[in-house]
């Protein structure tokens, strides 16, 4: 418990610093985090006998993140032209498999691409949250993290105290409907508090973001649990003592970040 608490404390400090130290630090930190999470994902697949093309995956992840970071940063037409180069880099994943001796080449291709979809794209959308108004604004990614953490905390505390009805026992035996509802309510309340300080959105919009994070963050957690159970792994890694791997800490972001960005971009239009 002591190790878990110490790790959690420093983890929160690092995460807050990554958002507050400006857009260069923000962009670089989440690019590194994307590659580390992708490395963890591919490593888990290798343990289960699948051979994803890690080099091609890392190159494509860095390219996808970089190009769309460039687009969200200054909306330069050149960035859109660069995005067309993805046709070459992604094709390389398929072409490289021609030169490997493998029993299941399309499994390798599929899991290489799944890593980009499941890991790289969510972090790309999370990075884009900071630029949803055009210029860099740390309020949106910071608010996202605070509501995501509050959802996890609320779900744990309410589920531990009142949890009776299993939410999705096949994939996560400890999660309950009571905990899920408690997490969503706490995230929405944190959204309301944020609206008092981060005035870019109205209170009902911040609360809506909290509800989205509570719902889709839980689904992301369940999807990661489903993946780990499919390959008989308890934790995605051991980089965070007492907490498991990076994917275990960011599973709530995997589905929630793209949905929140879509909500802000198309519905709220701040």
GROMACS .gro file of C-alpha atoms in nm:
model
  270
    1UNK     CA    1   0.000   0.000   0.000
    2UNK     CA    2   0.287   0.238   0.084
    3UNK     CA    3   0.455   0.170  -0.251
    4UNK     CA    4   0.125   0.225  -0.432
    5UNK     CA    5   0.068   0.557  -0.252
    6UNK     CA    6   0.419   0.686  -0.327
    7UNK     CA    7   0.394   0.584  -0.693
    8UNK     CA    8   0.051   0.745  -0.720
    9UNK     CA    9   0.177   1.071  -0.569
   10UNK     CA   10   0.467   1.107  -0.812
   11UNK     CA   11   0.250   0.992  -1.101
   12UNK     CA   12   0.003   1.274  -1.035
   13UNK     CA   13   0.285   1.530  -1.003
   14UNK     CA   14   0.433   1.424  -1.336
   15UNK     CA   15   0.095   1.426  -1.509
   16UNK     CA   16   0.007   1.772  -1.381
   17UNK     CA   17   0.348   1.905  -1.481
   18UNK     CA   18   0.306   1.764  -1.832
   19UNK     CA   19  -0.005   1.976  -1.879
   20UNK     CA   20   0.106   2.293  -1.700
   21UNK     CA   21   0.457   2.341  -1.845
   22UNK     CA   22   0.350   2.470  -2.186
   23UNK     CA   23   0.263   2.322  -2.522
   24UNK     CA   24   0.612   2.202  -2.616
   25UNK     CA   25   0.645   1.997  -2.298
   26UNK     CA   26   0.285   1.883  -2.334
   27UNK     CA   27   0.333   1.764  -2.692
   28UNK     CA   28   0.666   1.591  -2.629
   29UNK     CA   29   0.552   1.420  -2.310
   30UNK     CA   30   0.243   1.264  -2.464
   31UNK     CA   31   0.434   1.153  -2.772
   32UNK     CA   32   0.676   0.965  -2.544
   33UNK     CA   33   0.384   0.830  -2.342
   34UNK     CA   34   0.213   0.713  -2.661
   35UNK     CA   35   0.524   0.520  -2.768
   36UNK     CA   36   0.570   0.368  -2.421
   37UNK     CA   37   0.207   0.251  -2.410
   38UNK     CA   38   0.239   0.111  -2.762
   39UNK     CA   39   0.557  -0.069  -2.660
   40UNK     CA   40   0.367  -0.219  -2.367
   41UNK     CA   41   0.078  -0.325  -2.593
   42UNK     CA   42   0.305  -0.492  -2.846
   43UNK     CA   43   0.502  -0.660  -2.567
   44UNK     CA   44   0.184  -0.820  -2.434
   45UNK     CA   45   0.104  -0.953  -2.779
   46UNK     CA   46   0.451  -1.100  -2.817
   47UNK     CA   47   0.401  -1.286  -2.489
   48UNK     CA   48   0.085  -1.441  -2.635
   49UNK     CA   49   0.267  -1.563  -2.947
   50UNK     CA   50   0.176  -1.281  -3.188
   51UNK     CA   51   0.453  -1.092  -3.369
   52UNK     CA   52   0.340  -0.735  -3.442
   53UNK     CA   53   0.581  -0.521  -3.643
   54UNK     CA   54   0.695  -0.299  -3.360
   55UNK     CA   55   0.926  -0.080  -3.569
   56UNK     CA   56   0.656  -0.003  -3.825
   57UNK     CA   57   0.410   0.053  -3.543
   58UNK     CA   58   0.636   0.302  -3.365
   59UNK     CA   59   0.714   0.490  -3.689
   60UNK     CA   60   0.346   0.517  -3.779
   61UNK     CA   61   0.249   0.617  -3.424
   62UNK     CA   62   0.506   0.898  -3.415
   63UNK     CA   63   0.403   1.011  -3.761
   64UNK     CA   64   0.028   1.007  -3.686
   65UNK     CA   65   0.076   1.191  -3.358
   66UNK     CA   66   0.317   1.444  -3.510
   67UNK     CA   67   0.113   1.524  -3.819
   68UNK     CA   68  -0.212   1.574  -3.632
   69UNK     CA   69  -0.035   1.773  -3.362
   70UNK     CA   70   0.090   2.000  -3.638
   71UNK     CA   71  -0.263   2.030  -3.780
   72UNK     CA   72  -0.421   2.116  -3.445
   73UNK     CA   73  -0.140   2.356  -3.357
   74UNK     CA   74  -0.153   2.592  -3.655
   75UNK     CA   75  -0.392   2.441  -3.913
   76UNK     CA   76  -0.126   2.480  -4.182
   77UNK     CA   77  -0.224   2.338  -4.525
   78UNK     CA   78   0.120   2.175  -4.540
   79UNK     CA   79   0.020   1.953  -4.248
   80UNK     CA   80  -0.275   1.818  -4.445
   81UNK     CA   81  -0.044   1.735  -4.733
   82UNK     CA   82   0.194   1.557  -4.496
   83UNK     CA   83  -0.096   1.348  -4.366
   84UNK     CA   84  -0.123   1.191  -4.711
   85UNK     CA   85   0.215   1.029  -4.650
   86UNK     CA   86   0.033   0.801  -4.409
   87UNK     CA   87  -0.070   0.601  -4.715
   88UNK     CA   88   0.295   0.503  -4.756
   89UNK     CA   89   0.382   0.445  -4.391
   90UNK     CA   90   0.074   0.231  -4.319
   91UNK     CA   91   0.124   0.037  -4.643
   92UNK     CA   92   0.470  -0.044  -4.511
   93UNK     CA   93   0.311  -0.253  -4.234
   94UNK     CA   94   0.162  -0.484  -4.497
   95UNK     CA   95   0.464  -0.486  -4.726
   96UNK     CA   96   0.710  -0.565  -4.445
   97UNK     CA   97   0.518  -0.881  -4.362
   98UNK     CA   98   0.599  -1.016  -4.712
   99UNK     CA   99   0.963  -1.045  -4.611
  100UNK     CA  100   0.901  -1.226  -4.282
  101UNK     CA  101   0.855  -1.596  -4.227
  102UNK     CA  102   0.543  -1.620  -4.017
  103UNK     CA  103   0.263  -1.870  -3.964
  104UNK     CA  104   0.001  -1.596  -3.918
  105UNK     CA  105   0.111  -1.286  -4.112
  106UNK     CA  106  -0.231  -1.121  -4.105
  107UNK     CA  107  -0.256  -1.164  -3.728
  108UNK     CA  108   0.071  -0.975  -3.703
  109UNK     CA  109  -0.058  -0.702  -3.935
  110UNK     CA  110  -0.390  -0.681  -3.751
  111UNK     CA  111  -0.234  -0.640  -3.407
  112UNK     CA  112   0.014  -0.385  -3.538
  113UNK     CA  113  -0.279  -0.178  -3.666
  114UNK     CA  114  -0.490  -0.238  -3.353
  115UNK     CA  115  -0.208  -0.089  -3.149
  116UNK     CA  116  -0.229   0.230  -3.357
  117UNK     CA  117  -0.608   0.244  -3.323
  118UNK     CA  118  -0.632   0.151  -2.956
  119UNK     CA  119  -0.329   0.339  -2.824
  120UNK     CA  120  -0.199   0.602  -3.066
  121UNK     CA  121  -0.526   0.760  -3.182
  122UNK     CA  122  -0.667   0.818  -2.830
  123UNK     CA  123  -0.351   1.001  -2.720
  124UNK     CA  124  -0.361   1.200  -3.044
  125UNK     CA  125  -0.716   1.312  -2.961
  126UNK     CA  126  -0.616   1.386  -2.602
  127UNK     CA  127  -0.335   1.609  -2.728
  128UNK     CA  128  -0.583   1.782  -2.961
  129UNK     CA  129  -0.803   1.874  -2.662
  130UNK     CA  130  -0.554   2.144  -2.572
  131UNK     CA  131  -0.610   2.311  -2.911
  132UNK     CA  132  -0.985   2.269  -2.951
  133UNK     CA  133  -1.022   2.650  -2.930
  134UNK     CA  134  -0.733   2.710  -3.167
  135UNK     CA  135  -0.449   2.816  -2.936
  136UNK     CA  136  -0.302   2.607  -2.656
  137UNK     CA  137  -0.524   2.591  -2.348
  138UNK     CA  138  -0.433   2.349  -2.071
  139UNK     CA  139  -0.779   2.374  -1.912
  140UNK     CA  140  -0.928   2.108  -2.135
  141UNK     CA  141  -0.667   1.831  -2.093
  142UNK     CA  142  -0.628   1.914  -1.723
  143UNK     CA  143  -1.005   1.908  -1.674
  144UNK     CA  144  -1.020   1.577  -1.858
  145UNK     CA  145  -0.758   1.421  -1.629
  146UNK     CA  146  -0.921   1.553  -1.313
  147UNK     CA  147  -1.260   1.414  -1.413
  148UNK     CA  148  -1.108   1.083  -1.523
  149UNK     CA  149  -0.930   1.041  -1.189
  150UNK     CA  150  -1.238   1.148  -0.996
  151UNK     CA  151  -1.446   0.893  -1.186
  152UNK     CA  152  -1.201   0.616  -1.095
  153UNK     CA  153  -1.191   0.726  -0.731
  154UNK     CA  154  -1.568   0.768  -0.704
  155UNK     CA  155  -1.634   0.429  -0.866
  156UNK     CA  156  -1.388   0.260  -0.630
  157UNK     CA  157  -1.521   0.419  -0.310
  158UNK     CA  158  -1.891   0.386  -0.393
  159UNK     CA  159  -1.845   0.035  -0.529
  160UNK     CA  160  -1.657  -0.072  -0.219
  161UNK     CA  161  -1.921   0.071   0.013
  162UNK     CA  162  -2.243  -0.008  -0.174
  163UNK     CA  163  -2.152  -0.232  -0.466
  164UNK     CA  164  -2.383  -0.531  -0.504
  165UNK     CA  165  -2.483  -0.566  -0.869
  166UNK     CA  166  -2.209  -0.676  -1.107
  167UNK     CA  167  -2.155  -0.446  -1.404
  168UNK     CA  168  -1.968  -0.674  -1.644
  169UNK     CA  169  -1.852  -0.976  -1.446
  170UNK     CA  170  -1.717  -1.163  -1.748
  171UNK     CA  171  -1.448  -0.902  -1.803
  172UNK     CA  172  -1.414  -0.724  -1.467
  173UNK     CA  173  -1.558  -0.914  -1.167
  174UNK     CA  174  -1.504  -0.629  -0.919
  175UNK     CA  175  -1.693  -0.357  -1.106
  176UNK     CA  176  -2.053  -0.291  -1.000
  177UNK     CA  177  -2.339  -0.079  -1.128
  178UNK     CA  178  -2.339   0.111  -0.800
  179UNK     CA  179  -1.971   0.195  -0.842
  180UNK     CA  180  -2.023   0.291  -1.205
  181UNK     CA  181  -2.307   0.531  -1.118
  182UNK     CA  182  -2.108   0.673  -0.827
  183UNK     CA  183  -1.809   0.737  -1.052
  184UNK     CA  184  -2.019   0.915  -1.314
  185UNK     CA  185  -2.186   1.133  -1.049
  186UNK     CA  186  -1.852   1.230  -0.892
  187UNK     CA  187  -1.701   1.309  -1.234
  188UNK     CA  188  -2.002   1.528  -1.317
  189UNK     CA  189  -1.971   1.711  -0.985
  190UNK     CA  190  -1.603   1.775  -1.050
  191UNK     CA  191  -1.708   1.908  -1.391
  192UNK     CA  192  -1.939   2.155  -1.215
  193UNK     CA  193  -1.656   2.269  -0.985
  194UNK     CA  194  -1.427   2.313  -1.286
  195UNK     CA  195  -1.687   2.537  -1.450
  196UNK     CA  196  -1.638   2.787  -1.166
  197UNK     CA  197  -1.270   2.827  -1.256
  198UNK     CA  198  -1.244   2.723  -1.622
  199UNK     CA  199  -1.505   2.948  -1.781
  200UNK     CA  200  -1.454   2.841  -2.143
  201UNK     CA  201  -1.760   2.617  -2.106
  202UNK     CA  202  -2.086   2.653  -1.919
  203UNK     CA  203  -2.146   2.438  -1.611
  204UNK     CA  204  -2.382   2.204  -1.795
  205UNK     CA  205  -2.123   2.150  -2.067
  206UNK     CA  206  -1.846   2.069  -1.819
  207UNK     CA  207  -2.084   1.833  -1.641
  208UNK     CA  208  -2.169   1.671  -1.975
  209UNK     CA  209  -1.799   1.612  -2.034
  210UNK     CA  210  -1.777   1.454  -1.688
  211UNK     CA  211  -2.066   1.221  -1.769
  212UNK     CA  212  -1.906   1.126  -2.102
  213UNK     CA  213  -1.576   1.052  -1.928
  214UNK     CA  214  -1.752   0.848  -1.660
  215UNK     CA  215  -1.939   0.636  -1.915
  216UNK     CA  216  -1.678   0.591  -2.186
  217UNK     CA  217  -1.386   0.584  -1.943
  218UNK     CA  218  -1.544   0.280  -1.780
  219UNK     CA  219  -1.593   0.119  -2.121
  220UNK     CA  220  -1.226   0.180  -2.202
  221UNK     CA  221  -1.133   0.012  -1.875
  222UNK     CA  222  -1.351  -0.287  -1.965
  223UNK     CA  223  -1.202  -0.311  -2.315
  224UNK     CA  224  -0.850  -0.320  -2.170
  225UNK     CA  225  -0.962  -0.583  -1.918
  226UNK     CA  226  -1.112  -0.787  -2.203
  227UNK     CA  227  -0.782  -0.768  -2.389
  228UNK     CA  228  -0.576  -0.875  -2.088
  229UNK     CA  229  -0.810  -1.165  -2.012
  230UNK     CA  230  -0.791  -1.281  -2.373
  231UNK     CA  231  -0.416  -1.335  -2.330
  232UNK     CA  232  -0.429  -1.437  -1.960
  233UNK     CA  233  -0.241  -1.133  -1.827
  234UNK     CA  234  -0.329  -0.958  -1.499
  235UNK     CA  235  -0.132  -0.632  -1.540
  236UNK     CA  236  -0.021  -0.469  -1.864
  237UNK     CA  237   0.326  -0.411  -1.718
  238UNK     CA  238   0.527  -0.327  -1.409
  239UNK     CA  239   0.663   0.020  -1.482
  240UNK     CA  240   0.449   0.173  -1.204
  241UNK     CA  241   0.512  -0.018  -0.878
  242UNK     CA  242   0.184  -0.101  -0.709
  243UNK     CA  243  -0.019   0.018  -1.009
  244UNK     CA  244   0.081  -0.215  -1.291
  245UNK     CA  245   0.157  -0.083  -1.637
  246UNK     CA  246   0.091   0.240  -1.821
  247UNK     CA  247  -0.204   0.094  -2.009
  248UNK     CA  248  -0.360   0.007  -1.673
  249UNK     CA  249  -0.342   0.376  -1.576
  250UNK     CA  250  -0.467   0.515  -1.907
  251UNK     CA  251  -0.730   0.259  -2.005
  252UNK     CA  252  -1.006   0.510  -1.923
  253UNK     CA  253  -0.858   0.752  -2.176
  254UNK     CA  254  -0.860   0.509  -2.469
  255UNK     CA  255  -1.225   0.552  -2.566
  256UNK     CA  256  -1.317   0.864  -2.367
  257UNK     CA  257  -1.060   1.103  -2.522
  258UNK     CA  258  -1.184   1.073  -2.884
  259UNK     CA  259  -1.549   1.099  -2.771
  260UNK     CA  260  -1.484   1.407  -2.555
  261UNK     CA  261  -1.294   1.578  -2.837
  262UNK     CA  262  -1.577   1.502  -3.078
  263UNK     CA  263  -1.829   1.646  -2.832
  264UNK     CA  264  -1.630   1.964  -2.783
  265UNK     CA  265  -1.555   2.011  -3.153
  266UNK     CA  266  -1.895   1.937  -3.305
  267UNK     CA  267  -2.144   2.010  -3.026
  268UNK     CA  268  -2.003   2.274  -2.796
  269UNK     CA  269  -1.779   2.462  -3.042
  270UNK     CA  270  -1.612   2.675  -2.772
   0.00000   0.00000   0.00000
